[in-house]
Amino acid sequence: MRSEGPGLFSDFGKKAKDLLNKDYATDQKFSISSSSYTGVALASNLVNKGGLSAGDVAAQYKHKNAAFSVKLDTESNVLTTFTVTDLLPSSKAVASFKLPDYNSGKFEVQYFHEHAALSTAVGLNKSPAVDFSATIGTPGIAFGAEASYMTSSGEFTKYNAGVNLTKPDSNASVILADKGDSLRFSYVHHLNQLNGGAVLGEIMRKFSTNENTLTVGCSYLVDQGTLVKAKLNNHGNLGALVQHEFRPKSFITVSGAFDTKALEKTPKFGLALSLKP
């Protein structure tokens, strides 16, 4: 479906965000999922946070170029998503709504070209929000922007712009966000010395508060099934995790968060177990 091109604006800096945030948690989480050759997939999650438990159950059915999914959580919310790819060449359409919030419906269309990618999402209500993003370039270098417009007030609630550079062993991005109030630069480099792991640096500048945040991180593959990650910023916040794949697509993850400038505070730890029978 997707042609070789610059990708969507939401992909800018995604590798850095995943390395710094993906799988880090300070809660206890249990997940189980399964799938069949008929295209049916089931998943269930249970999270314990601060002594309170929450969970959800999801089902997905795929047939040819279409997918239909339903998720029910412990707060009685029902999220339904319908996705169709290649309804038109190099396109993707996604319709979603959440009950009992009847105004949460959204319809999104994505289009991918050799040198451009476009995405438009419209809320399915009387005064919808309209989200739009566009990128131009190649898989190696791309320029893009995104914006959100509220038809009820006639104002733009978001507009961001950036550039993304991708090489086989590295990725760099510069994003001007928050209506021009913040600037984020990130760089990820993959190293053979880390068994396919990576190192990264991220600098965020908040102009309104004159605040800078520098974060460095790394990932290291101890062996074929064990991943170690760590991150530290200039405010003294340290995060670390160990993830082990004890059988195909089944993981156990232990992570922790520490404030190195206030060591008297109790560190926060999380445990996640993901199973695929």
PDB file of C-alpha atoms in Angstrom:
ATOM      1  CA  MET A   1       0.000   0.000   0.000  1.00  0.00           C
ATOM      2  CA  ARG A   2       2.590   2.513   1.103  1.00  0.00           C
ATOM      3  CA  SER A   3       4.993   3.765  -1.546  1.00  0.00           C
ATOM      4  CA  GLU A   4       8.587   4.653  -0.780  1.00  0.00           C
ATOM      5  CA  GLY A   5       8.371   8.266   0.262  1.00  0.00           C
ATOM      6  CA  PRO A   6       8.951  10.716   3.111  1.00  0.00           C
ATOM      7  CA  GLY A   7       6.319   9.259   5.478  1.00  0.00           C
ATOM      8  CA  LEU A   8       3.844  11.169   7.625  1.00  0.00           C
ATOM      9  CA  PHE A   9       4.748  14.125   9.836  1.00  0.00           C
ATOM     10  CA  SER A  10       3.870  12.013  12.891  1.00  0.00           C
ATOM     11  CA  ASP A  11       6.858   9.809  12.024  1.00  0.00           C
ATOM     12  CA  PHE A  12       9.322  12.695  12.459  1.00  0.00           C
ATOM     13  CA  GLY A  13      11.528  11.911  15.466  1.00  0.00           C
ATOM     14  CA  LYS A  14       9.580   8.711  16.200  1.00  0.00           C
ATOM     15  CA  LYS A  15      12.702   6.576  16.626  1.00  0.00           C
ATOM     16  CA  ALA A  16      13.968   8.896  19.358  1.00  0.00           C
ATOM     17  CA  LYS A  17      10.566   9.041  21.084  1.00  0.00           C
ATOM     18  CA  ASP A  18      10.290   5.247  21.067  1.00  0.00           C
ATOM     19  CA  LEU A  19      13.770   4.792  22.506  1.00  0.00           C
ATOM     20  CA  LEU A  20      13.083   7.331  25.270  1.00  0.00           C
ATOM     21  CA  ASN A  21       9.492   6.323  26.133  1.00  0.00           C
ATOM     22  CA  LYS A  22       8.451   2.929  24.751  1.00  0.00           C
ATOM     23  CA  ASP A  23       8.047   0.195  27.409  1.00  0.00           C
ATOM     24  CA  TYR A  24       9.035   2.520  30.299  1.00  0.00           C
ATOM     25  CA  ALA A  25       6.431   2.286  33.068  1.00  0.00           C
ATOM     26  CA  THR A  26       6.055   2.642  36.825  1.00  0.00           C
ATOM     27  CA  ASP A  27       2.926   0.496  37.041  1.00  0.00           C
ATOM     28  CA  GLN A  28       2.208  -3.219  37.052  1.00  0.00           C
ATOM     29  CA  LYS A  29       0.842  -4.376  33.704  1.00  0.00           C
ATOM     30  CA  PHE A  30      -0.245  -7.765  32.358  1.00  0.00           C
ATOM     31  CA  SER A  31      -1.066  -8.285  28.683  1.00  0.00           C
ATOM     32  CA  ILE A  32      -2.098 -11.340  26.715  1.00  0.00           C
ATOM     33  CA  SER A  33      -2.822 -11.596  23.005  1.00  0.00           C
ATOM     34  CA  SER A  34      -3.509 -14.273  20.432  1.00  0.00           C
ATOM     35  CA  SER A  35      -4.307 -14.498  16.735  1.00  0.00           C
ATOM     36  CA  SER A  36      -5.572 -17.078  14.273  1.00  0.00           C
ATOM     37  CA  TYR A  37      -5.077 -17.826  10.601  1.00  0.00           C
ATOM     38  CA  THR A  38      -8.648 -16.644   9.940  1.00  0.00           C
ATOM     39  CA  GLY A  39      -7.622 -13.027  10.653  1.00  0.00           C
ATOM     40  CA  VAL A  40      -9.061 -12.769  14.188  1.00  0.00           C
ATOM     41  CA  ALA A  41      -6.858 -11.309  16.940  1.00  0.00           C
ATOM     42  CA  LEU A  42      -7.703 -10.963  20.645  1.00  0.00           C
ATOM     43  CA  ALA A  43      -5.894  -8.930  23.304  1.00  0.00           C
ATOM     44  CA  SER A  44      -6.421  -8.110  26.966  1.00  0.00           C
ATOM     45  CA  ASN A  45      -4.598  -5.689  29.276  1.00  0.00           C
ATOM     46  CA  LEU A  46      -4.699  -5.234  33.047  1.00  0.00           C
ATOM     47  CA  VAL A  47      -2.922  -2.320  34.741  1.00  0.00           C
ATOM     48  CA  ASN A  48      -2.510  -1.640  38.454  1.00  0.00           C
ATOM     49  CA  LYS A  49      -1.656   1.988  39.191  1.00  0.00           C
ATOM     50  CA  GLY A  50      -1.571   3.452  42.655  1.00  0.00           C
ATOM     51  CA  GLY A  51      -3.658   0.608  44.029  1.00  0.00           C
ATOM     52  CA  LEU A  52      -6.340   1.090  41.365  1.00  0.00           C
ATOM     53  CA  SER A  53      -6.874  -1.459  38.621  1.00  0.00           C
ATOM     54  CA  ALA A  54      -7.969  -0.814  35.055  1.00  0.00           C
ATOM     55  CA  GLY A  55      -8.147  -3.019  32.021  1.00  0.00           C
ATOM     56  CA  ASP A  56      -9.482  -3.564  28.552  1.00  0.00           C
ATOM     57  CA  VAL A  57     -10.358  -6.319  26.109  1.00  0.00           C
ATOM     58  CA  ALA A  58      -9.914  -5.880  22.358  1.00  0.00           C
ATOM     59  CA  ALA A  59     -10.765  -7.897  19.260  1.00  0.00           C
ATOM     60  CA  GLN A  60      -9.693  -7.325  15.678  1.00  0.00           C
ATOM     61  CA  TYR A  61     -10.704  -8.952  12.424  1.00  0.00           C
ATOM     62  CA  LYS A  62      -8.720  -8.547   9.187  1.00  0.00           C
ATOM     63  CA  HIS A  63      -9.918  -9.511   5.733  1.00  0.00           C
ATOM     64  CA  LYS A  64      -7.996  -8.602   2.591  1.00  0.00           C
ATOM     65  CA  ASN A  65      -7.428  -4.812   2.767  1.00  0.00           C
ATOM     66  CA  ALA A  66      -9.866  -4.092   5.626  1.00  0.00           C
ATOM     67  CA  ALA A  67      -9.617  -4.337   9.414  1.00  0.00           C
ATOM     68  CA  PHE A  68     -12.309  -3.932  12.072  1.00  0.00           C
ATOM     69  CA  SER A  69     -11.488  -3.638  15.781  1.00  0.00           C
ATOM     70  CA  VAL A  70     -13.455  -3.156  19.007  1.00  0.00           C
ATOM     71  CA  LYS A  71     -12.034  -2.342  22.455  1.00  0.00           C
ATOM     72  CA  LEU A  72     -13.989  -2.376  25.734  1.00  0.00           C
ATOM     73  CA  ASP A  73     -12.415  -1.011  28.934  1.00  0.00           C
ATOM     74  CA  THR A  74     -13.339  -1.204  32.614  1.00  0.00           C
ATOM     75  CA  GLU A  75     -14.890   2.312  32.478  1.00  0.00           C
ATOM     76  CA  SER A  76     -17.519   1.024  30.016  1.00  0.00           C
ATOM     77  CA  ASN A  77     -16.021   2.857  27.050  1.00  0.00           C
ATOM     78  CA  VAL A  78     -16.276   1.108  23.681  1.00  0.00           C
ATOM     79  CA  LEU A  79     -13.819   2.143  20.957  1.00  0.00           C
ATOM     80  CA  THR A  80     -14.562   0.962  17.423  1.00  0.00           C
ATOM     81  CA  THR A  81     -12.162   1.411  14.508  1.00  0.00           C
ATOM     82  CA  PHE A  82     -12.588   0.516  10.841  1.00  0.00           C
ATOM     83  CA  THR A  83      -9.550   0.702   8.531  1.00  0.00           C
ATOM     84  CA  VAL A  84      -9.356   0.248   4.762  1.00  0.00           C
ATOM     85  CA  THR A  85      -6.108   0.341   2.793  1.00  0.00           C
ATOM     86  CA  ASP A  86      -5.772   0.883  -0.958  1.00  0.00           C
ATOM     87  CA  LEU A  87      -9.402   1.863  -1.431  1.00  0.00           C
ATOM     88  CA  LEU A  88      -7.632   4.297  -3.736  1.00  0.00           C
ATOM     89  CA  PRO A  89      -4.013   3.647  -4.829  1.00  0.00           C
ATOM     90  CA  SER A  90      -1.477   4.372  -2.038  1.00  0.00           C
ATOM     91  CA  SER A  91      -4.181   5.476   0.406  1.00  0.00           C
ATOM     92  CA  LYS A  92      -5.539   4.528   3.801  1.00  0.00           C
ATOM     93  CA  ALA A  93      -8.864   5.453   5.406  1.00  0.00           C
ATOM     94  CA  VAL A  94      -9.627   5.144   9.129  1.00  0.00           C
ATOM     95  CA  ALA A  95     -12.995   5.715  10.804  1.00  0.00           C
ATOM     96  CA  SER A  96     -13.323   5.544  14.592  1.00  0.00           C
ATOM     97  CA  PHE A  97     -15.806   6.412  17.321  1.00  0.00           C
ATOM     98  CA  LYS A  98     -16.027   5.933  21.057  1.00  0.00           C
ATOM     99  CA  LEU A  99     -19.166   5.239  23.050  1.00  0.00           C
ATOM    100  CA  PRO A 100     -20.844   6.664  25.094  1.00  0.00           C
ATOM    101  CA  ASP A 101     -19.113   9.839  23.823  1.00  0.00           C
ATOM    102  CA  TYR A 102     -21.035  10.252  20.574  1.00  0.00           C
ATOM    103  CA  ASN A 103     -19.009  13.343  19.622  1.00  0.00           C
ATOM    104  CA  SER A 104     -15.690  11.477  19.602  1.00  0.00           C
ATOM    105  CA  GLY A 105     -16.035  10.083  16.084  1.00  0.00           C
ATOM    106  CA  LYS A 106     -13.261  10.812  13.602  1.00  0.00           C
ATOM    107  CA  PHE A 107     -12.604  10.060   9.950  1.00  0.00           C
ATOM    108  CA  GLU A 108      -9.046  10.144   8.610  1.00  0.00           C
ATOM    109  CA  VAL A 109      -7.590   9.748   5.126  1.00  0.00           C
ATOM    110  CA  GLN A 110      -3.885   9.203   4.463  1.00  0.00           C
ATOM    111  CA  TYR A 111      -2.236   9.392   1.051  1.00  0.00           C
ATOM    112  CA  PHE A 112       1.325   8.343   0.248  1.00  0.00           C
ATOM    113  CA  HIS A 113       3.288   9.413  -2.816  1.00  0.00           C
ATOM    114  CA  GLU A 114       6.878   8.902  -3.907  1.00  0.00           C
ATOM    115  CA  HIS A 115       7.746  12.445  -2.828  1.00  0.00           C
ATOM    116  CA  ALA A 116       4.876  13.448  -0.514  1.00  0.00           C
ATOM    117  CA  ALA A 117       2.540  12.202   2.207  1.00  0.00           C
ATOM    118  CA  LEU A 118      -0.754  13.801   3.257  1.00  0.00           C
ATOM    119  CA  SER A 119      -3.116  13.164   6.143  1.00  0.00           C
ATOM    120  CA  THR A 120      -6.487  14.767   6.910  1.00  0.00           C
ATOM    121  CA  ALA A 121      -8.732  13.933   9.879  1.00  0.00           C
ATOM    122  CA  VAL A 122     -12.176  15.406  10.545  1.00  0.00           C
ATOM    123  CA  GLY A 123     -14.269  15.016  13.684  1.00  0.00           C
ATOM    124  CA  LEU A 124     -17.725  13.539  13.167  1.00  0.00           C
ATOM    125  CA  ASN A 125     -19.766  16.123  15.079  1.00  0.00           C
ATOM    126  CA  LYS A 126     -21.536  19.446  14.512  1.00  0.00           C
ATOM    127  CA  SER A 127     -18.438  21.584  15.147  1.00  0.00           C
ATOM    128  CA  PRO A 128     -15.570  19.331  14.143  1.00  0.00           C
ATOM    129  CA  ALA A 129     -11.859  19.787  14.579  1.00  0.00           C
ATOM    130  CA  VAL A 130      -9.863  19.399  11.377  1.00  0.00           C
ATOM    131  CA  ASP A 131      -6.326  17.995  11.556  1.00  0.00           C
ATOM    132  CA  PHE A 132      -4.038  18.248   8.554  1.00  0.00           C
ATOM    133  CA  SER A 133      -0.428  17.269   7.934  1.00  0.00           C
ATOM    134  CA  ALA A 134       1.792  17.258   4.860  1.00  0.00           C
ATOM    135  CA  THR A 135       5.364  16.212   4.107  1.00  0.00           C
ATOM    136  CA  ILE A 136       7.507  16.502   0.992  1.00  0.00           C
ATOM    137  CA  GLY A 137      10.865  14.977   0.221  1.00  0.00           C
ATOM    138  CA  THR A 138      12.389  11.521   0.046  1.00  0.00           C
ATOM    139  CA  PRO A 139      12.956   8.664   2.516  1.00  0.00           C
ATOM    140  CA  GLY A 140      16.328  10.309   3.275  1.00  0.00           C
ATOM    141  CA  ILE A 141      15.224  13.899   3.886  1.00  0.00           C
ATOM    142  CA  ALA A 142      11.739  15.288   4.408  1.00  0.00           C
ATOM    143  CA  PHE A 143      10.129  18.594   5.350  1.00  0.00           C
ATOM    144  CA  GLY A 144       6.685  18.715   6.908  1.00  0.00           C
ATOM    145  CA  ALA A 145       4.055  20.565   8.887  1.00  0.00           C
ATOM    146  CA  GLU A 146       0.817  19.850  10.729  1.00  0.00           C
ATOM    147  CA  ALA A 147      -2.064  21.949  12.030  1.00  0.00           C
ATOM    148  CA  SER A 148      -5.376  21.611  13.888  1.00  0.00           C
ATOM    149  CA  TYR A 149      -8.284  23.943  13.167  1.00  0.00           C
ATOM    150  CA  MET A 150     -11.406  24.297  15.333  1.00  0.00           C
ATOM    151  CA  THR A 151     -14.423  25.127  13.213  1.00  0.00           C
ATOM    152  CA  SER A 152     -16.402  26.178  16.307  1.00  0.00           C
ATOM    153  CA  SER A 153     -14.011  29.004  17.210  1.00  0.00           C
ATOM    154  CA  GLY A 154     -12.352  29.553  13.845  1.00  0.00           C
ATOM    155  CA  GLU A 155      -8.898  29.262  15.414  1.00  0.00           C
ATOM    156  CA  PHE A 156      -5.843  27.094  14.927  1.00  0.00           C
ATOM    157  CA  THR A 157      -5.180  25.160  18.134  1.00  0.00           C
ATOM    158  CA  LYS A 158      -1.930  23.614  16.887  1.00  0.00           C
ATOM    159  CA  TYR A 159       0.636  24.177  14.196  1.00  0.00           C
ATOM    160  CA  ASN A 160       4.035  22.486  14.062  1.00  0.00           C
ATOM    161  CA  ALA A 161       6.767  22.190  11.434  1.00  0.00           C
ATOM    162  CA  GLY A 162       9.977  20.238  11.095  1.00  0.00           C
ATOM    163  CA  VAL A 163      12.613  18.432   9.068  1.00  0.00           C
ATOM    164  CA  ASN A 164      13.639  14.783   9.292  1.00  0.00           C
ATOM    165  CA  LEU A 165      16.893  13.168   8.110  1.00  0.00           C
ATOM    166  CA  THR A 166      17.231   9.393   7.830  1.00  0.00           C
ATOM    167  CA  LYS A 167      20.263   7.272   7.015  1.00  0.00           C
ATOM    168  CA  PRO A 168      20.720   3.486   7.326  1.00  0.00           C
ATOM    169  CA  ASP A 169      22.459   3.874  10.703  1.00  0.00           C
ATOM    170  CA  SER A 170      21.057   7.165  12.031  1.00  0.00           C
ATOM    171  CA  ASN A 171      18.050   9.468  12.257  1.00  0.00           C
ATOM    172  CA  ALA A 172      17.874  13.177  13.086  1.00  0.00           C
ATOM    173  CA  SER A 173      14.932  15.553  13.360  1.00  0.00           C
ATOM    174  CA  VAL A 174      14.264  19.187  14.229  1.00  0.00           C
ATOM    175  CA  ILE A 175      10.664  20.096  15.161  1.00  0.00           C
ATOM    176  CA  LEU A 176       9.230  23.530  15.974  1.00  0.00           C
ATOM    177  CA  ALA A 177       6.115  22.820  18.049  1.00  0.00           C
ATOM    178  CA  ASP A 178       3.562  24.356  20.441  1.00  0.00           C
ATOM    179  CA  LYS A 179       2.748  27.192  18.019  1.00  0.00           C
ATOM    180  CA  GLY A 180       6.433  28.090  17.824  1.00  0.00           C
ATOM    181  CA  ASP A 181       7.010  28.048  21.596  1.00  0.00           C
ATOM    182  CA  SER A 182       9.219  24.961  21.711  1.00  0.00           C
ATOM    183  CA  LEU A 183      12.027  23.506  19.633  1.00  0.00           C
ATOM    184  CA  ARG A 184      13.131  19.877  19.782  1.00  0.00           C
ATOM    185  CA  PHE A 185      16.230  18.378  18.224  1.00  0.00           C
ATOM    186  CA  SER A 186      16.874  14.651  18.412  1.00  0.00           C
ATOM    187  CA  TYR A 187      19.557  12.358  17.017  1.00  0.00           C
ATOM    188  CA  VAL A 188      19.680   8.546  17.097  1.00  0.00           C
ATOM    189  CA  HIS A 189      22.681   6.518  16.006  1.00  0.00           C
ATOM    190  CA  HIS A 190      22.704   2.723  15.737  1.00  0.00           C
ATOM    191  CA  LEU A 191      25.948   1.029  16.760  1.00  0.00           C
ATOM    192  CA  ASN A 192      27.202  -2.424  15.870  1.00  0.00           C
ATOM    193  CA  GLN A 193      29.227  -2.310  19.096  1.00  0.00           C
ATOM    194  CA  LEU A 194      25.930  -2.451  21.011  1.00  0.00           C
ATOM    195  CA  ASN A 195      24.767  -5.592  19.179  1.00  0.00           C
ATOM    196  CA  GLY A 196      22.319  -3.543  17.150  1.00  0.00           C
ATOM    197  CA  GLY A 197      21.564  -1.116  20.003  1.00  0.00           C
ATOM    198  CA  ALA A 198      21.586   2.662  19.738  1.00  0.00           C
ATOM    199  CA  VAL A 199      22.571   5.906  21.446  1.00  0.00           C
ATOM    200  CA  LEU A 200      20.629   9.152  21.283  1.00  0.00           C
ATOM    201  CA  GLY A 201      20.583  12.744  22.357  1.00  0.00           C
ATOM    202  CA  GLU A 202      17.589  15.075  22.567  1.00  0.00           C
ATOM    203  CA  ILE A 203      17.483  18.802  23.311  1.00  0.00           C
ATOM    204  CA  MET A 204      14.207  20.584  24.025  1.00  0.00           C
ATOM    205  CA  ARG A 205      13.958  24.369  24.319  1.00  0.00           C
ATOM    206  CA  LYS A 206      10.857  26.045  25.791  1.00  0.00           C
ATOM    207  CA  PHE A 207      10.988  29.689  24.765  1.00  0.00           C
ATOM    208  CA  SER A 208       8.217  31.013  27.051  1.00  0.00           C
ATOM    209  CA  THR A 209       9.911  29.677  30.210  1.00  0.00           C
ATOM    210  CA  ASN A 210      13.504  29.901  28.945  1.00  0.00           C
ATOM    211  CA  GLU A 211      13.956  26.243  29.937  1.00  0.00           C
ATOM    212  CA  ASN A 212      16.249  23.704  28.305  1.00  0.00           C
ATOM    213  CA  THR A 213      16.046  19.939  28.735  1.00  0.00           C
ATOM    214  CA  LEU A 214      18.857  17.692  27.569  1.00  0.00           C
ATOM    215  CA  THR A 215      18.235  13.942  27.535  1.00  0.00           C
ATOM    216  CA  VAL A 216      20.654  11.187  26.595  1.00  0.00           C
ATOM    217  CA  GLY A 217      19.746   7.530  26.231  1.00  0.00           C
ATOM    218  CA  CYS A 218      20.933   4.200  24.945  1.00  0.00           C
ATOM    219  CA  SER A 219      19.730   0.690  24.219  1.00  0.00           C
ATOM    220  CA  TYR A 220      21.811  -2.490  24.260  1.00  0.00           C
ATOM    221  CA  LEU A 221      20.987  -6.012  23.136  1.00  0.00           C
ATOM    222  CA  VAL A 222      22.582  -8.266  25.733  1.00  0.00           C
ATOM    223  CA  ASP A 223      21.624 -11.316  23.676  1.00  0.00           C
ATOM    224  CA  GLN A 224      19.038 -12.253  21.070  1.00  0.00           C
ATOM    225  CA  GLY A 225      16.187 -12.064  23.589  1.00  0.00           C
ATOM    226  CA  THR A 226      17.293  -9.481  26.189  1.00  0.00           C
ATOM    227  CA  LEU A 227      17.167  -5.697  25.774  1.00  0.00           C
ATOM    228  CA  VAL A 228      18.507  -3.081  28.221  1.00  0.00           C
ATOM    229  CA  LYS A 229      17.642   0.624  27.944  1.00  0.00           C
ATOM    230  CA  ALA A 230      18.532   3.694  30.019  1.00  0.00           C
ATOM    231  CA  LYS A 231      17.940   7.456  29.856  1.00  0.00           C
ATOM    232  CA  LEU A 232      19.034  10.499  31.892  1.00  0.00           C
ATOM    233  CA  ASN A 233      18.219  14.194  31.604  1.00  0.00           C
ATOM    234  CA  ASN A 234      19.829  17.338  33.022  1.00  0.00           C
ATOM    235  CA  HIS A 235      17.103  17.576  35.705  1.00  0.00           C
ATOM    236  CA  GLY A 236      18.422  14.387  37.293  1.00  0.00           C
ATOM    237  CA  ASN A 237      15.645  12.061  36.123  1.00  0.00           C
ATOM    238  CA  LEU A 238      17.012   8.593  35.427  1.00  0.00           C
ATOM    239  CA  GLY A 239      15.090   5.747  33.817  1.00  0.00           C
ATOM    240  CA  ALA A 240      16.143   2.171  33.110  1.00  0.00           C
ATOM    241  CA  LEU A 241      14.527  -1.053  31.942  1.00  0.00           C
ATOM    242  CA  VAL A 242      15.297  -4.677  31.169  1.00  0.00           C
ATOM    243  CA  GLN A 243      13.102  -6.568  28.710  1.00  0.00           C
ATOM    244  CA  HIS A 244      13.397 -10.298  28.064  1.00  0.00           C
ATOM    245  CA  GLU A 245      11.655 -12.299  25.343  1.00  0.00           C
ATOM    246  CA  PHE A 246      11.323 -15.678  27.047  1.00  0.00           C
ATOM    247  CA  ARG A 247       9.462 -17.156  24.074  1.00  0.00           C
ATOM    248  CA  PRO A 248       8.464 -15.806  20.634  1.00  0.00           C
ATOM    249  CA  LYS A 249       6.511 -12.519  21.027  1.00  0.00           C
ATOM    250  CA  SER A 250       6.158 -12.991  24.809  1.00  0.00           C
ATOM    251  CA  PHE A 251       7.980 -10.443  26.969  1.00  0.00           C
ATOM    252  CA  ILE A 252       8.614  -9.585  30.592  1.00  0.00           C
ATOM    253  CA  THR A 253       9.719  -6.004  31.259  1.00  0.00           C
ATOM    254  CA  VAL A 254      11.055  -4.481  34.489  1.00  0.00           C
ATOM    255  CA  SER A 255      11.561  -0.702  34.525  1.00  0.00           C
ATOM    256  CA  GLY A 256      12.344   1.961  37.081  1.00  0.00           C
ATOM    257  CA  ALA A 257      12.413   5.763  37.454  1.00  0.00           C
ATOM    258  CA  PHE A 258      14.760   7.611  39.816  1.00  0.00           C
ATOM    259  CA  ASP A 259      15.259  11.248  40.811  1.00  0.00           C
ATOM    260  CA  THR A 260      19.010  11.498  41.314  1.00  0.00           C
ATOM    261  CA  LYS A 261      18.699  14.992  42.818  1.00  0.00           C
ATOM    262  CA  ALA A 262      16.323  13.797  45.543  1.00  0.00           C
ATOM    263  CA  LEU A 263      17.604  10.381  46.506  1.00  0.00           C
ATOM    264  CA  GLU A 264      15.508  10.400  49.682  1.00  0.00           C
ATOM    265  CA  LYS A 265      12.441   9.910  47.487  1.00  0.00           C
ATOM    266  CA  THR A 266      11.311   6.348  46.892  1.00  0.00           C
ATOM    267  CA  PRO A 267      12.211   5.143  43.384  1.00  0.00           C
ATOM    268  CA  LYS A 268       9.306   4.053  41.187  1.00  0.00           C
ATOM    269  CA  PHE A 269       9.299   0.625  39.588  1.00  0.00           C
ATOM    270  CA  GLY A 270       7.097  -1.022  36.994  1.00  0.00           C
ATOM    271  CA  LEU A 271       6.566  -4.594  35.878  1.00  0.00           C
ATOM    272  CA  ALA A 272       4.973  -5.587  32.579  1.00  0.00           C
ATOM    273  CA  LEU A 273       4.232  -9.077  31.305  1.00  0.00           C
ATOM    274  CA  SER A 274       3.115  -9.588  27.708  1.00  0.00           C
ATOM    275  CA  LEU A 275       2.118 -13.072  26.549  1.00  0.00           C
ATOM    276  CA  LYS A 276       1.255 -14.469  23.143  1.00  0.00           C
ATOM    277  CA  PRO A 277       0.194 -18.134  23.393  1.00  0.00           C
TER     278      PRO A 277
END
